[in-house]
Amino acid sequence: MNARSDADETPDAKRGRHAAPEPTIGEGDPPDRLSAEPKSRGAIAIAQVVGNVIVSIFADDSRRWRLPLFCVVIALVTTALLRNPGGPEDQFVGIYVLMGIALPATVLRALALVGSERGRVSITVVSLICVMAAFVWTEYLRVHGEVDVTGRVEVAHAMSVPDGGRVDIKVVGVPDRTHLRLTLAVRDADERAQACVPQTRLDLVLTGPGRPVAVDGIPGGTAVDLALGGSRSTVEATVTVHTDPGCAMNVSVTTAILHD
């Protein structure tokens, strides 16, 4: 008798005889699906890794994130301070407040001085939001903030100006802004012989390229906002002095601020 009974077969032989054939291309799923499955599994794995990193940053399970976060906050604060565009200090108050919140918060986080996990997560979020807001605000002011150009002002024919006399003002090498705020000062040329400041008024006309802008009857010490009407590399203006007959006045520019 040549045939072997089922009892004589080994367990491995039985499993091989009853096992379903493995699917091959053309018998089961199409090739596109077979090739897409490893890619989808890889994308899911990457997403899980990124999610775990984010969770480990905001949770305190891993202490190794304390120093990197501290370094990030310090680096952004330092960069914002170095890239400070200058100008009137009052426009930077909000930035300094945000930095003042972010720095102590990140120090508390780095030294693990906050006990609860919720507190650690909150203080991390606050420090990152504040320092990023301060950095973005600084970059915004570099493009649209106020710029003090008083040191670039050139004034001609400004001494002992009689009634009807003209003073020429020029601001050279101005940044790209849309408005110029000028503050003009008026003094008596001879304070021992006259007192004509209260009666003196100034007419200012913005000249050069673009639409002329005129402001009349300006008292000394009053800020005037001039729309530049486009980008200018040089701003030119003429000031006409109106004062009592016989008076001579000295005219100067106290401040010149460019802004949007």
PDB file of C-alpha atoms in Angstrom:
ATOM      1  CA  MET A   1       0.000   0.000   0.000  1.00  0.00           C
ATOM      2  CA  ASN A   2       1.601   3.271  -1.185  1.00  0.00           C
ATOM      3  CA  ALA A   3      -0.824   5.847   0.254  1.00  0.00           C
ATOM      4  CA  ARG A   4      -0.070   7.280   3.709  1.00  0.00           C
ATOM      5  CA  SER A   5      -2.889   7.856   6.177  1.00  0.00           C
ATOM      6  CA  ASP A   6      -3.635  11.188   7.829  1.00  0.00           C
ATOM      7  CA  ALA A   7      -2.282   9.821  11.069  1.00  0.00           C
ATOM      8  CA  ASP A   8       1.141   9.330   9.504  1.00  0.00           C
ATOM      9  CA  GLU A   9       1.371  13.011   8.386  1.00  0.00           C
ATOM     10  CA  THR A  10       3.310  15.448  10.497  1.00  0.00           C
ATOM     11  CA  PRO A  11       1.553  18.602  11.907  1.00  0.00           C
ATOM     12  CA  ASP A  12       3.580  20.870   9.569  1.00  0.00           C
ATOM     13  CA  ALA A  13       2.470  18.833   6.567  1.00  0.00           C
ATOM     14  CA  LYS A  14      -1.159  19.093   7.602  1.00  0.00           C
ATOM     15  CA  ARG A  15      -0.944  22.882   8.024  1.00  0.00           C
ATOM     16  CA  GLY A  16       0.703  23.192   4.624  1.00  0.00           C
ATOM     17  CA  ARG A  17      -1.959  21.060   2.969  1.00  0.00           C
ATOM     18  CA  HIS A  18      -4.877  23.047   4.445  1.00  0.00           C
ATOM     19  CA  ALA A  19      -3.351  26.578   4.302  1.00  0.00           C
ATOM     20  CA  ALA A  20      -4.910  29.061   1.906  1.00  0.00           C
ATOM     21  CA  PRO A  21      -2.684  30.133  -0.959  1.00  0.00           C
ATOM     22  CA  GLU A  22      -0.995  33.532  -0.516  1.00  0.00           C
ATOM     23  CA  PRO A  23      -2.516  36.249  -2.683  1.00  0.00           C
ATOM     24  CA  THR A  24      -0.444  37.327  -5.628  1.00  0.00           C
ATOM     25  CA  ILE A  25      -0.749  40.245  -7.954  1.00  0.00           C
ATOM     26  CA  GLY A  26      -3.697  39.540 -10.161  1.00  0.00           C
ATOM     27  CA  GLU A  27      -5.381  37.220  -7.662  1.00  0.00           C
ATOM     28  CA  GLY A  28      -6.183  39.619  -4.813  1.00  0.00           C
ATOM     29  CA  ASP A  29      -5.782  43.356  -4.375  1.00  0.00           C
ATOM     30  CA  PRO A  30      -4.587  45.391  -7.304  1.00  0.00           C
ATOM     31  CA  PRO A  31      -0.879  46.410  -7.400  1.00  0.00           C
ATOM     32  CA  ASP A  32      -1.721  50.053  -6.587  1.00  0.00           C
ATOM     33  CA  ARG A  33      -3.245  49.093  -3.267  1.00  0.00           C
ATOM     34  CA  LEU A  34      -0.347  46.768  -2.414  1.00  0.00           C
ATOM     35  CA  SER A  35       2.176  49.570  -3.028  1.00  0.00           C
ATOM     36  CA  ALA A  36       0.085  52.234  -1.246  1.00  0.00           C
ATOM     37  CA  GLU A  37      -0.263  50.306   2.006  1.00  0.00           C
ATOM     38  CA  PRO A  38       3.432  50.650   3.059  1.00  0.00           C
ATOM     39  CA  LYS A  39       3.325  54.374   2.243  1.00  0.00           C
ATOM     40  CA  SER A  40       0.220  54.926   4.360  1.00  0.00           C
ATOM     41  CA  ARG A  41       1.734  53.005   7.249  1.00  0.00           C
ATOM     42  CA  GLY A  42       4.886  55.142   6.966  1.00  0.00           C
ATOM     43  CA  ALA A  43       2.863  58.371   7.027  1.00  0.00           C
ATOM     44  CA  ILE A  44       0.976  57.210  10.103  1.00  0.00           C
ATOM     45  CA  ALA A  45       4.244  56.344  11.843  1.00  0.00           C
ATOM     46  CA  ILE A  46       5.710  59.788  11.072  1.00  0.00           C
ATOM     47  CA  ALA A  47       2.574  61.496  12.362  1.00  0.00           C
ATOM     48  CA  GLN A  48       2.785  59.488  15.569  1.00  0.00           C
ATOM     49  CA  VAL A  49       6.426  60.485  16.077  1.00  0.00           C
ATOM     50  CA  VAL A  50       5.657  64.179  15.518  1.00  0.00           C
ATOM     51  CA  GLY A  51       2.706  63.986  17.880  1.00  0.00           C
ATOM     52  CA  ASN A  52       4.816  62.343  20.558  1.00  0.00           C
ATOM     53  CA  VAL A  53       7.447  65.074  20.237  1.00  0.00           C
ATOM     54  CA  ILE A  54       4.826  67.815  20.607  1.00  0.00           C
ATOM     55  CA  VAL A  55       3.313  66.108  23.626  1.00  0.00           C
ATOM     56  CA  SER A  56       6.731  65.673  25.214  1.00  0.00           C
ATOM     57  CA  ILE A  57       7.475  69.372  24.730  1.00  0.00           C
ATOM     58  CA  PHE A  58       4.342  70.602  26.459  1.00  0.00           C
ATOM     59  CA  ALA A  59       4.137  67.862  29.058  1.00  0.00           C
ATOM     60  CA  ASP A  60       6.831  67.482  31.648  1.00  0.00           C
ATOM     61  CA  ASP A  61       7.351  63.783  31.134  1.00  0.00           C
ATOM     62  CA  SER A  62      10.683  64.443  29.452  1.00  0.00           C
ATOM     63  CA  ARG A  63      12.987  66.859  31.218  1.00  0.00           C
ATOM     64  CA  ARG A  64      15.300  67.116  28.240  1.00  0.00           C
ATOM     65  CA  TRP A  65      12.966  69.719  26.667  1.00  0.00           C
ATOM     66  CA  ARG A  66      13.486  72.286  29.437  1.00  0.00           C
ATOM     67  CA  LEU A  67      16.863  73.557  28.251  1.00  0.00           C
ATOM     68  CA  PRO A  68      16.010  73.688  24.504  1.00  0.00           C
ATOM     69  CA  LEU A  69      12.860  75.707  25.199  1.00  0.00           C
ATOM     70  CA  PHE A  70      14.811  78.054  27.447  1.00  0.00           C
ATOM     71  CA  CYS A  71      17.419  78.510  24.703  1.00  0.00           C
ATOM     72  CA  VAL A  72      14.720  79.190  22.086  1.00  0.00           C
ATOM     73  CA  VAL A  73      13.124  81.910  24.223  1.00  0.00           C
ATOM     74  CA  ILE A  74      16.488  83.534  24.995  1.00  0.00           C
ATOM     75  CA  ALA A  75      17.496  83.417  21.322  1.00  0.00           C
ATOM     76  CA  LEU A  76      14.255  85.048  20.150  1.00  0.00           C
ATOM     77  CA  VAL A  77      14.448  87.764  22.813  1.00  0.00           C
ATOM     78  CA  THR A  78      18.073  88.516  21.905  1.00  0.00           C
ATOM     79  CA  THR A  79      17.282  88.599  18.185  1.00  0.00           C
ATOM     80  CA  ALA A  80      14.341  90.936  18.718  1.00  0.00           C
ATOM     81  CA  LEU A  81      16.501  93.312  20.762  1.00  0.00           C
ATOM     82  CA  LEU A  82      19.285  93.293  18.179  1.00  0.00           C
ATOM     83  CA  ARG A  83      16.835  93.930  15.345  1.00  0.00           C
ATOM     84  CA  ASN A  84      15.158  96.808  17.147  1.00  0.00           C
ATOM     85  CA  PRO A  85      14.730  99.436  14.406  1.00  0.00           C
ATOM     86  CA  GLY A  86      14.930 102.418  16.748  1.00  0.00           C
ATOM     87  CA  GLY A  87      12.541 105.322  16.880  1.00  0.00           C
ATOM     88  CA  PRO A  88      10.217 106.625  19.586  1.00  0.00           C
ATOM     89  CA  GLU A  89      10.456 104.336  22.600  1.00  0.00           C
ATOM     90  CA  ASP A  90       6.725 104.315  23.329  1.00  0.00           C
ATOM     91  CA  GLN A  91       6.098 102.042  20.324  1.00  0.00           C
ATOM     92  CA  PHE A  92       8.232  99.327  21.955  1.00  0.00           C
ATOM     93  CA  VAL A  93       6.426  99.237  25.310  1.00  0.00           C
ATOM     94  CA  GLY A  94       4.227  96.309  24.272  1.00  0.00           C
ATOM     95  CA  ILE A  95       7.252  94.353  23.049  1.00  0.00           C
ATOM     96  CA  TYR A  96       9.101  94.880  26.326  1.00  0.00           C
ATOM     97  CA  VAL A  97       6.033  93.767  28.289  1.00  0.00           C
ATOM     98  CA  LEU A  98       5.806  90.533  26.278  1.00  0.00           C
ATOM     99  CA  MET A  99       9.503  89.871  26.807  1.00  0.00           C
ATOM    100  CA  GLY A 100       9.089  90.576  30.509  1.00  0.00           C
ATOM    101  CA  ILE A 101       6.432  87.870  30.679  1.00  0.00           C
ATOM    102  CA  ALA A 102       8.250  85.307  28.529  1.00  0.00           C
ATOM    103  CA  LEU A 103      11.619  85.434  30.297  1.00  0.00           C
ATOM    104  CA  PRO A 104      10.459  84.749  33.890  1.00  0.00           C
ATOM    105  CA  ALA A 105       8.023  82.127  32.621  1.00  0.00           C
ATOM    106  CA  THR A 106      10.692  80.189  30.764  1.00  0.00           C
ATOM    107  CA  VAL A 107      13.051  80.431  33.756  1.00  0.00           C
ATOM    108  CA  LEU A 108      10.367  78.922  35.990  1.00  0.00           C
ATOM    109  CA  ARG A 109       9.846  76.176  33.416  1.00  0.00           C
ATOM    110  CA  ALA A 110      13.567  75.461  33.059  1.00  0.00           C
ATOM    111  CA  LEU A 111      14.135  75.256  36.822  1.00  0.00           C
ATOM    112  CA  ALA A 112      10.994  73.135  37.329  1.00  0.00           C
ATOM    113  CA  LEU A 113       9.685  75.518  39.975  1.00  0.00           C
ATOM    114  CA  VAL A 114       6.058  74.858  39.020  1.00  0.00           C
ATOM    115  CA  GLY A 115       4.671  71.759  40.690  1.00  0.00           C
ATOM    116  CA  SER A 116       1.581  70.715  38.763  1.00  0.00           C
ATOM    117  CA  GLU A 117       1.671  69.366  35.228  1.00  0.00           C
ATOM    118  CA  ARG A 118      -1.123  71.719  34.170  1.00  0.00           C
ATOM    119  CA  GLY A 119       0.888  74.657  35.481  1.00  0.00           C
ATOM    120  CA  ARG A 120       3.978  73.553  33.576  1.00  0.00           C
ATOM    121  CA  VAL A 121       2.022  73.201  30.352  1.00  0.00           C
ATOM    122  CA  SER A 122       0.373  76.608  30.830  1.00  0.00           C
ATOM    123  CA  ILE A 123       3.623  78.387  31.587  1.00  0.00           C
ATOM    124  CA  THR A 124       5.287  76.816  28.545  1.00  0.00           C
ATOM    125  CA  VAL A 125       2.494  77.930  26.244  1.00  0.00           C
ATOM    126  CA  VAL A 126       2.503  81.462  27.705  1.00  0.00           C
ATOM    127  CA  SER A 127       6.265  81.876  27.335  1.00  0.00           C
ATOM    128  CA  LEU A 128       6.278  80.662  23.732  1.00  0.00           C
ATOM    129  CA  ILE A 129       3.297  82.787  22.696  1.00  0.00           C
ATOM    130  CA  CYS A 130       4.730  85.916  24.322  1.00  0.00           C
ATOM    131  CA  VAL A 131       8.204  85.582  22.851  1.00  0.00           C
ATOM    132  CA  MET A 132       6.862  84.819  19.365  1.00  0.00           C
ATOM    133  CA  ALA A 133       4.510  87.803  19.553  1.00  0.00           C
ATOM    134  CA  ALA A 134       7.388  90.061  20.632  1.00  0.00           C
ATOM    135  CA  PHE A 135       9.553  88.847  17.756  1.00  0.00           C
ATOM    136  CA  VAL A 136       6.811  89.278  15.132  1.00  0.00           C
ATOM    137  CA  TRP A 137       5.936  92.724  16.524  1.00  0.00           C
ATOM    138  CA  THR A 138       9.579  93.778  16.213  1.00  0.00           C
ATOM    139  CA  GLU A 139       9.709  92.646  12.592  1.00  0.00           C
ATOM    140  CA  TYR A 140       6.493  94.548  11.872  1.00  0.00           C
ATOM    141  CA  LEU A 141       7.955  97.752  13.304  1.00  0.00           C
ATOM    142  CA  ARG A 142      11.033  97.362  11.123  1.00  0.00           C
ATOM    143  CA  VAL A 143       8.750  97.760   8.103  1.00  0.00           C
ATOM    144  CA  HIS A 144       5.890  99.946   9.359  1.00  0.00           C
ATOM    145  CA  GLY A 145       7.030 101.461  12.652  1.00  0.00           C
ATOM    146  CA  GLU A 146       7.920 105.060  13.447  1.00  0.00           C
ATOM    147  CA  VAL A 147      11.438 106.160  12.494  1.00  0.00           C
ATOM    148  CA  ASP A 148      13.119 109.178  14.051  1.00  0.00           C
ATOM    149  CA  VAL A 149      14.844 111.101  11.229  1.00  0.00           C
ATOM    150  CA  THR A 150      15.466 114.313  13.155  1.00  0.00           C
ATOM    151  CA  GLY A 151      19.206 113.859  12.684  1.00  0.00           C
ATOM    152  CA  ARG A 152      18.778 113.818   8.893  1.00  0.00           C
ATOM    153  CA  VAL A 153      16.982 117.158   8.695  1.00  0.00           C
ATOM    154  CA  GLU A 154      18.696 120.028   6.893  1.00  0.00           C
ATOM    155  CA  VAL A 155      17.338 123.548   7.525  1.00  0.00           C
ATOM    156  CA  ALA A 156      18.362 126.558   5.405  1.00  0.00           C
ATOM    157  CA  HIS A 157      17.664 130.298   5.871  1.00  0.00           C
ATOM    158  CA  ALA A 158      16.280 129.678   9.355  1.00  0.00           C
ATOM    159  CA  MET A 159      17.959 132.469  11.315  1.00  0.00           C
ATOM    160  CA  SER A 160      16.529 135.990  11.770  1.00  0.00           C
ATOM    161  CA  VAL A 161      13.605 135.336   9.422  1.00  0.00           C
ATOM    162  CA  PRO A 162      11.365 138.418   8.968  1.00  0.00           C
ATOM    163  CA  ASP A 163       7.628 138.479   8.359  1.00  0.00           C
ATOM    164  CA  GLY A 164       6.976 136.738   5.026  1.00  0.00           C
ATOM    165  CA  GLY A 165      10.395 135.099   5.005  1.00  0.00           C
ATOM    166  CA  ARG A 166      10.859 131.480   3.935  1.00  0.00           C
ATOM    167  CA  VAL A 167      12.735 128.574   5.460  1.00  0.00           C
ATOM    168  CA  ASP A 168      13.756 125.512   3.422  1.00  0.00           C
ATOM    169  CA  ILE A 169      13.621 122.078   5.066  1.00  0.00           C
ATOM    170  CA  LYS A 170      15.027 118.872   3.600  1.00  0.00           C
ATOM    171  CA  VAL A 171      15.095 115.334   4.996  1.00  0.00           C
ATOM    172  CA  VAL A 172      17.598 113.158   3.114  1.00  0.00           C
ATOM    173  CA  GLY A 173      17.676 109.362   2.866  1.00  0.00           C
ATOM    174  CA  VAL A 174      14.296 108.665   4.398  1.00  0.00           C
ATOM    175  CA  PRO A 175      12.973 105.094   4.848  1.00  0.00           C
ATOM    176  CA  ASP A 176       9.876 103.982   2.965  1.00  0.00           C
ATOM    177  CA  ARG A 177       6.975 105.428   4.959  1.00  0.00           C
ATOM    178  CA  THR A 178       3.745 107.224   4.055  1.00  0.00           C
ATOM    179  CA  HIS A 179       3.693 110.127   6.551  1.00  0.00           C
ATOM    180  CA  LEU A 180       6.076 112.618   8.113  1.00  0.00           C
ATOM    181  CA  ARG A 181       5.328 114.232  11.466  1.00  0.00           C
ATOM    182  CA  LEU A 182       7.211 117.500  11.940  1.00  0.00           C
ATOM    183  CA  THR A 183       7.439 119.664  15.019  1.00  0.00           C
ATOM    184  CA  LEU A 184       8.731 123.191  14.384  1.00  0.00           C
ATOM    185  CA  ALA A 185      10.108 125.519  17.023  1.00  0.00           C
ATOM    186  CA  VAL A 186      10.069 129.332  16.846  1.00  0.00           C
ATOM    187  CA  ARG A 187      12.235 131.685  18.916  1.00  0.00           C
ATOM    188  CA  ASP A 188      12.882 135.398  18.874  1.00  0.00           C
ATOM    189  CA  ALA A 189      16.081 136.228  17.057  1.00  0.00           C
ATOM    190  CA  ASP A 190      16.810 138.880  19.703  1.00  0.00           C
ATOM    191  CA  GLU A 191      14.994 138.006  22.918  1.00  0.00           C
ATOM    192  CA  ARG A 192      16.148 141.251  24.602  1.00  0.00           C
ATOM    193  CA  ALA A 193      14.583 143.474  21.940  1.00  0.00           C
ATOM    194  CA  GLN A 194      11.350 141.652  21.032  1.00  0.00           C
ATOM    195  CA  ALA A 195       8.738 139.124  22.220  1.00  0.00           C
ATOM    196  CA  CYS A 196       7.036 137.966  19.034  1.00  0.00           C
ATOM    197  CA  VAL A 197       6.667 134.208  19.579  1.00  0.00           C
ATOM    198  CA  PRO A 198       2.985 134.211  20.666  1.00  0.00           C
ATOM    199  CA  GLN A 199       1.895 136.081  17.541  1.00  0.00           C
ATOM    200  CA  THR A 200       4.027 134.073  15.091  1.00  0.00           C
ATOM    201  CA  ARG A 201       2.446 131.500  12.814  1.00  0.00           C
ATOM    202  CA  LEU A 202       3.986 129.218  10.202  1.00  0.00           C
ATOM    203  CA  ASP A 203       2.695 128.019   6.829  1.00  0.00           C
ATOM    204  CA  LEU A 204       4.221 124.728   5.700  1.00  0.00           C
ATOM    205  CA  VAL A 205       4.117 123.378   2.141  1.00  0.00           C
ATOM    206  CA  LEU A 206       5.453 119.954   1.203  1.00  0.00           C
ATOM    207  CA  THR A 207       7.223 120.287  -2.154  1.00  0.00           C
ATOM    208  CA  GLY A 208       9.021 117.910  -4.493  1.00  0.00           C
ATOM    209  CA  PRO A 209       7.504 114.886  -6.278  1.00  0.00           C
ATOM    210  CA  GLY A 210       3.901 114.009  -5.624  1.00  0.00           C
ATOM    211  CA  ARG A 211       0.874 116.039  -4.652  1.00  0.00           C
ATOM    212  CA  PRO A 212       1.681 119.279  -2.753  1.00  0.00           C
ATOM    213  CA  VAL A 213       0.532 119.300   0.862  1.00  0.00           C
ATOM    214  CA  ALA A 214      -0.029 122.599   2.687  1.00  0.00           C
ATOM    215  CA  VAL A 215      -0.760 123.348   6.340  1.00  0.00           C
ATOM    216  CA  ASP A 216      -1.332 126.968   7.369  1.00  0.00           C
ATOM    217  CA  GLY A 217      -1.286 128.821  10.677  1.00  0.00           C
ATOM    218  CA  ILE A 218       0.953 126.474  12.671  1.00  0.00           C
ATOM    219  CA  PRO A 219       1.995 127.763  16.123  1.00  0.00           C
ATOM    220  CA  GLY A 220       5.519 127.010  17.240  1.00  0.00           C
ATOM    221  CA  GLY A 221       5.879 123.667  19.030  1.00  0.00           C
ATOM    222  CA  THR A 222       2.882 122.062  17.300  1.00  0.00           C
ATOM    223  CA  ALA A 223       3.342 118.711  15.532  1.00  0.00           C
ATOM    224  CA  VAL A 224       2.109 118.563  11.929  1.00  0.00           C
ATOM    225  CA  ASP A 225       1.379 115.274  10.145  1.00  0.00           C
ATOM    226  CA  LEU A 226       2.094 115.343   6.409  1.00  0.00           C
ATOM    227  CA  ALA A 227       0.962 112.667   3.942  1.00  0.00           C
ATOM    228  CA  LEU A 228       3.891 112.022   1.627  1.00  0.00           C
ATOM    229  CA  GLY A 229       1.729 110.599  -1.155  1.00  0.00           C
ATOM    230  CA  GLY A 230       4.098 107.756  -2.018  1.00  0.00           C
ATOM    231  CA  SER A 231       7.656 106.616  -1.550  1.00  0.00           C
ATOM    232  CA  ARG A 232      10.283 109.373  -1.453  1.00  0.00           C
ATOM    233  CA  SER A 233      14.018 109.205  -0.926  1.00  0.00           C
ATOM    234  CA  THR A 234      14.084 112.899   0.000  1.00  0.00           C
ATOM    235  CA  VAL A 235      11.392 115.037   1.615  1.00  0.00           C
ATOM    236  CA  GLU A 236      11.429 118.775   0.930  1.00  0.00           C
ATOM    237  CA  ALA A 237       9.257 121.455   2.495  1.00  0.00           C
ATOM    238  CA  THR A 238       9.041 125.238   2.623  1.00  0.00           C
ATOM    239  CA  VAL A 239       8.001 127.169   5.737  1.00  0.00           C
ATOM    240  CA  THR A 240       6.694 130.731   5.482  1.00  0.00           C
ATOM    241  CA  VAL A 241       6.901 132.852   8.644  1.00  0.00           C
ATOM    242  CA  HIS A 242       4.061 135.203   9.583  1.00  0.00           C
ATOM    243  CA  THR A 243       4.868 137.518  12.464  1.00  0.00           C
ATOM    244  CA  ASP A 244       4.535 141.140  13.508  1.00  0.00           C
ATOM    245  CA  PRO A 245       6.290 143.747  11.392  1.00  0.00           C
ATOM    246  CA  GLY A 246       9.809 144.393  12.603  1.00  0.00           C
ATOM    247  CA  CYS A 247      10.144 140.997  14.278  1.00  0.00           C
ATOM    248  CA  ALA A 248      12.825 138.488  13.292  1.00  0.00           C
ATOM    249  CA  MET A 249      12.412 134.830  14.185  1.00  0.00           C
ATOM    250  CA  ASN A 250      14.633 131.753  14.363  1.00  0.00           C
ATOM    251  CA  VAL A 251      12.967 128.557  13.093  1.00  0.00           C
ATOM    252  CA  SER A 252      14.159 125.014  13.797  1.00  0.00           C
ATOM    253  CA  VAL A 253      12.898 121.430  13.563  1.00  0.00           C
ATOM    254  CA  THR A 254      12.444 119.850  16.982  1.00  0.00           C
ATOM    255  CA  THR A 255      11.421 116.380  15.806  1.00  0.00           C
ATOM    256  CA  ALA A 256      10.900 114.620  12.483  1.00  0.00           C
ATOM    257  CA  ILE A 257       9.192 111.225  12.653  1.00  0.00           C
ATOM    258  CA  LEU A 258       8.356 109.025   9.673  1.00  0.00           C
ATOM    259  CA  HIS A 259       5.492 106.565  10.050  1.00  0.00           C
ATOM    260  CA  ASP A 260       2.749 104.700   8.189  1.00  0.00           C
TER     261      ASP A 260
END
